[in-house]
Amino acid sequence: LLQYVGFASFIVLVWDHIITFSDEVELMWKGRKGLFVYLFLLNRYLTPLSFIINLVGLSFRSFCKNFVRYEGCMFAIAIEIVGLMMYLRINALYPWHRWISRSLLLILVIETGVHVWLITRGEPVKHNLASGIQACTMIFDPTISSVASASAWIPLLYDTIVFALTIYRTLPPIWKRQASYILKRLFEDGLLYYSIIFSVAFVLTIMIVASPPGLKNIAAQ
């Protein structure tokens, strides 16, 4: 099941890259460069490349124990890159409230530290040998499932704060019909992004705590 979900997710990812490539060239490659653009491009191309290795690695049995750490690291890197991009967005929306940016950055640092620690407790999922299933994917040590759920709910907390700050800054001008195009897009994109992230992260948090080992991280695929 993990393999099927992984391949399906990869197909959606590639499809998204294809249909948005013209926008990427126009807005990113031809536009003004900066840290946000470089983070975007890094995440956009690092994710599918690492995903390919992950898909191949699902069948690695001989060195699975070492491979799963790679899988966990790439997942964490992608999460933190997006988190840093969201931080830059909030920093731009609240240029005169540095305490907001600093508080958000502190949460991001804590989130990164938790991910690093949990990866050190990562291990290959142990399937029932009688089932004939052979797959190499990472779960966190089942004995710390409650703590391991922090890998999902801390990013969810971070994204919730980012979303709330975005709404607080963009919604009043929209109601008053004074919002610029950029503010409207920040609101629309933020709402769409958060809706998807909340659904996935909420389900993942529950599954990490309550699901059997073979299904714990399926929502992270």
Short mmCIF file of C-alpha atoms in Angstrom, two decimals:
data_model
loop_
_atom_site.label_atom_id
_atom_site.label_comp_id
_atom_site.label_asym_id
_atom_site.label_seq_id
_atom_site.Cartn_x
_atom_site.Cartn_y
_atom_site.Cartn_z
CA LEU A 1 0.00 0.00 0.00
CA LEU A 2 2.86 2.38 0.82
CA GLN A 3 4.34 1.77 -2.61
CA TYR A 4 1.03 2.47 -4.34
CA VAL A 5 0.49 5.67 -2.37
CA GLY A 6 4.08 6.72 -3.04
CA PHE A 7 3.79 6.22 -6.80
CA ALA A 8 0.41 7.97 -6.91
CA SER A 9 1.83 10.94 -5.00
CA PHE A 10 4.82 11.13 -7.32
CA ILE A 11 2.58 11.18 -10.40
CA VAL A 12 0.59 14.08 -8.95
CA LEU A 13 3.84 15.89 -8.13
CA VAL A 14 5.21 15.49 -11.67
CA TRP A 15 1.87 16.54 -13.17
CA ASP A 16 1.91 19.69 -11.04
CA HIS A 17 5.44 20.49 -12.19
CA ILE A 18 4.46 20.10 -15.83
CA ILE A 19 1.36 22.29 -15.77
CA THR A 20 3.07 25.06 -13.77
CA PHE A 21 6.44 25.06 -15.55
CA SER A 22 5.59 28.02 -17.79
CA ASP A 23 4.63 30.07 -14.73
CA GLU A 24 7.86 29.02 -13.04
CA VAL A 25 9.96 30.23 -15.97
CA GLU A 26 8.12 33.53 -16.19
CA LEU A 27 7.95 34.35 -12.50
CA MET A 28 11.03 32.65 -11.06
CA TRP A 29 13.68 32.22 -13.74
CA LYS A 30 13.02 35.57 -15.42
CA GLY A 31 12.03 37.47 -12.27
CA ARG A 32 14.11 39.17 -9.63
CA LYS A 33 16.21 36.70 -7.67
CA GLY A 34 16.33 36.49 -3.90
CA LEU A 35 16.41 34.04 -1.01
CA PHE A 36 12.73 33.16 -1.42
CA VAL A 37 13.20 32.30 -5.09
CA TYR A 38 16.24 30.12 -4.40
CA LEU A 39 14.40 28.29 -1.62
CA PHE A 40 11.45 27.74 -3.94
CA LEU A 41 13.63 26.30 -6.70
CA LEU A 42 15.58 24.15 -4.25
CA ASN A 43 12.41 22.65 -2.84
CA ARG A 44 10.77 22.31 -6.25
CA TYR A 45 13.58 20.19 -7.70
CA LEU A 46 15.07 18.56 -4.64
CA THR A 47 11.71 17.04 -3.68
CA PRO A 48 11.03 15.08 -6.90
CA LEU A 49 14.65 13.96 -7.22
CA SER A 50 14.69 12.63 -3.67
CA PHE A 51 11.24 11.14 -4.24
CA ILE A 52 12.59 9.03 -7.11
CA ILE A 53 15.25 7.58 -4.82
CA ASN A 54 12.60 6.97 -2.18
CA LEU A 55 10.43 5.04 -4.63
CA VAL A 56 13.35 2.88 -5.69
CA GLY A 57 14.38 2.52 -2.08
CA LEU A 58 11.04 1.02 -1.09
CA SER A 59 12.42 -2.28 -2.35
CA PHE A 60 15.88 -1.96 -0.77
CA ARG A 61 16.20 -4.70 1.80
CA SER A 62 19.95 -5.21 2.10
CA PHE A 63 20.76 -1.74 3.46
CA CYS A 64 17.29 -0.64 4.48
CA LYS A 65 18.36 0.38 7.98
CA ASN A 66 20.65 3.07 6.59
CA PHE A 67 18.39 4.09 3.72
CA VAL A 68 15.44 5.00 5.94
CA ARG A 69 17.51 7.72 7.59
CA TYR A 70 18.00 9.27 4.15
CA GLU A 71 14.25 9.12 3.58
CA GLY A 72 13.61 10.84 6.91
CA CYS A 73 16.24 13.51 6.27
CA MET A 74 14.85 14.43 2.85
CA PHE A 75 11.34 14.67 4.26
CA ALA A 76 12.54 16.92 7.08
CA ILE A 77 14.56 19.13 4.72
CA ALA A 78 11.53 19.68 2.50
CA ILE A 79 9.39 20.59 5.52
CA GLU A 80 11.95 23.04 6.88
CA ILE A 81 12.50 24.72 3.51
CA VAL A 82 8.78 25.39 3.22
CA GLY A 83 8.74 26.57 6.83
CA LEU A 84 11.52 29.03 6.08
CA MET A 85 9.62 30.30 3.03
CA MET A 86 6.56 30.86 5.21
CA TYR A 87 8.75 32.70 7.71
CA LEU A 88 9.97 35.05 4.99
CA ARG A 89 6.37 35.69 3.97
CA ILE A 90 5.34 36.65 7.51
CA ASN A 91 8.48 38.75 7.87
CA ALA A 92 7.36 40.70 4.80
CA LEU A 93 3.79 41.08 6.07
CA TYR A 94 4.90 42.32 9.51
CA PRO A 95 8.07 44.36 8.87
CA TRP A 96 7.59 46.50 11.98
CA HIS A 97 6.81 43.66 14.39
CA ARG A 98 10.09 41.82 14.76
CA TRP A 99 8.89 39.92 17.82
CA ILE A 100 6.43 38.09 15.58
CA SER A 101 9.17 37.01 13.19
CA ARG A 102 11.49 36.02 16.03
CA SER A 103 8.80 33.98 17.78
CA LEU A 104 7.98 32.21 14.54
CA LEU A 105 11.65 31.53 13.90
CA LEU A 106 11.99 30.04 17.39
CA ILE A 107 9.17 27.59 16.67
CA LEU A 108 10.83 26.68 13.38
CA VAL A 109 14.14 26.01 15.13
CA ILE A 110 12.39 23.81 17.71
CA GLU A 111 10.59 21.98 14.91
CA THR A 112 13.90 21.35 13.14
CA GLY A 113 15.50 20.08 16.34
CA VAL A 114 12.60 17.69 16.98
CA HIS A 115 12.86 16.34 13.45
CA VAL A 116 16.60 15.78 13.79
CA TRP A 117 16.17 13.94 17.08
CA LEU A 118 13.32 11.79 15.79
CA ILE A 119 15.31 10.80 12.71
CA THR A 120 17.96 9.38 15.03
CA ARG A 121 15.15 7.16 16.36
CA GLY A 122 14.01 6.14 12.90
CA GLU A 123 13.93 2.49 11.89
CA PRO A 124 12.61 0.35 9.03
CA VAL A 125 9.01 -0.68 9.34
CA LYS A 126 8.68 -4.35 10.25
CA HIS A 127 6.03 -6.05 8.15
CA ASN A 128 4.52 -9.40 8.93
CA LEU A 129 6.85 -11.83 7.14
CA ALA A 130 3.97 -14.21 6.48
CA SER A 131 2.26 -11.53 4.38
CA GLY A 132 5.02 -11.60 1.79
CA ILE A 133 5.26 -7.79 1.87
CA GLN A 134 8.73 -6.37 1.42
CA ALA A 135 9.17 -2.64 1.68
CA CYS A 136 11.78 -0.29 3.03
CA THR A 137 10.32 2.81 4.61
CA MET A 138 10.92 4.65 7.85
CA ILE A 139 8.85 4.86 10.97
CA PHE A 140 9.86 6.30 14.30
CA ASP A 141 10.52 3.94 17.17
CA PRO A 142 7.01 2.62 18.03
CA THR A 143 7.82 2.90 21.74
CA ILE A 144 7.81 6.70 21.40
CA SER A 145 4.76 7.05 19.16
CA SER A 146 3.22 9.76 21.34
CA VAL A 147 6.39 11.84 21.14
CA ALA A 148 6.88 10.99 17.46
CA SER A 149 3.54 12.60 16.67
CA ALA A 150 5.35 15.91 17.25
CA SER A 151 6.82 15.45 13.77
CA ALA A 152 3.31 16.20 12.49
CA TRP A 153 1.66 18.45 15.06
CA ILE A 154 4.55 20.91 15.54
CA PRO A 155 4.64 21.73 11.79
CA LEU A 156 0.84 21.92 11.94
CA LEU A 157 1.08 24.39 14.84
CA TYR A 158 3.62 26.42 12.89
CA ASP A 159 1.44 26.47 9.77
CA THR A 160 -1.62 27.39 11.83
CA ILE A 161 0.17 30.41 13.29
CA VAL A 162 1.38 31.42 9.83
CA PHE A 163 -2.13 31.08 8.45
CA ALA A 164 -3.66 33.08 11.31
CA LEU A 165 -1.10 35.87 10.86
CA THR A 166 -1.74 35.89 7.11
CA ILE A 167 -5.51 36.13 7.62
CA TYR A 168 -5.12 38.89 10.20
CA ARG A 169 -3.03 40.94 7.79
CA THR A 170 -4.92 40.32 4.54
CA LEU A 171 -8.60 39.91 5.43
CA PRO A 172 -9.42 43.46 6.69
CA PRO A 173 -8.27 45.15 3.43
CA ILE A 174 -10.19 42.54 1.43
CA TRP A 175 -13.38 43.25 3.37
CA LYS A 176 -12.90 46.98 2.81
CA ARG A 177 -12.16 46.39 -0.89
CA GLN A 178 -8.77 48.04 -0.44
CA ALA A 179 -6.59 44.98 -0.92
CA SER A 180 -3.96 44.85 -3.62
CA TYR A 181 -3.62 41.90 -5.97
CA ILE A 182 -0.73 40.54 -3.92
CA LEU A 183 -2.71 40.61 -0.66
CA LYS A 184 -5.61 38.82 -2.33
CA ARG A 185 -3.30 36.12 -3.66
CA LEU A 186 -1.65 35.73 -0.27
CA PHE A 187 -5.06 35.15 1.25
CA GLU A 188 -6.27 32.75 -1.44
CA ASP A 189 -3.05 30.76 -1.63
CA GLY A 190 -2.71 30.68 2.15
CA LEU A 191 -6.24 29.35 2.55
CA LEU A 192 -5.72 26.64 -0.06
CA TYR A 193 -2.31 25.64 1.31
CA TYR A 194 -3.46 25.51 4.91
CA SER A 195 -6.60 23.52 4.11
CA ILE A 196 -4.54 20.77 2.50
CA ILE A 197 -1.75 20.83 5.07
CA PHE A 198 -4.18 20.74 7.99
CA SER A 199 -6.01 17.73 6.58
CA VAL A 200 -2.82 15.75 5.96
CA ALA A 201 -1.01 16.71 9.18
CA PHE A 202 -4.05 16.09 11.37
CA VAL A 203 -4.56 12.61 9.93
CA LEU A 204 -0.82 11.90 10.13
CA THR A 205 -0.70 12.88 13.81
CA ILE A 206 -3.48 10.43 14.64
CA MET A 207 -1.98 7.65 12.53
CA ILE A 208 1.48 7.98 14.07
CA VAL A 209 -0.05 7.46 17.50
CA ALA A 210 -2.77 4.92 16.77
CA SER A 211 -2.00 2.99 13.57
CA PRO A 212 -0.02 -0.26 13.29
CA PRO A 213 3.64 0.18 12.26
CA GLY A 214 3.04 -0.60 8.59
CA LEU A 215 0.57 2.27 8.24
CA LYS A 216 1.95 4.92 10.60
CA ASN A 217 3.61 7.10 7.97
CA ILE A 218 1.40 6.40 4.99
CA ALA A 219 -0.07 9.92 5.12
CA ALA A 220 3.47 11.30 4.87
CA GLN A 221 3.94 9.79 1.43
#
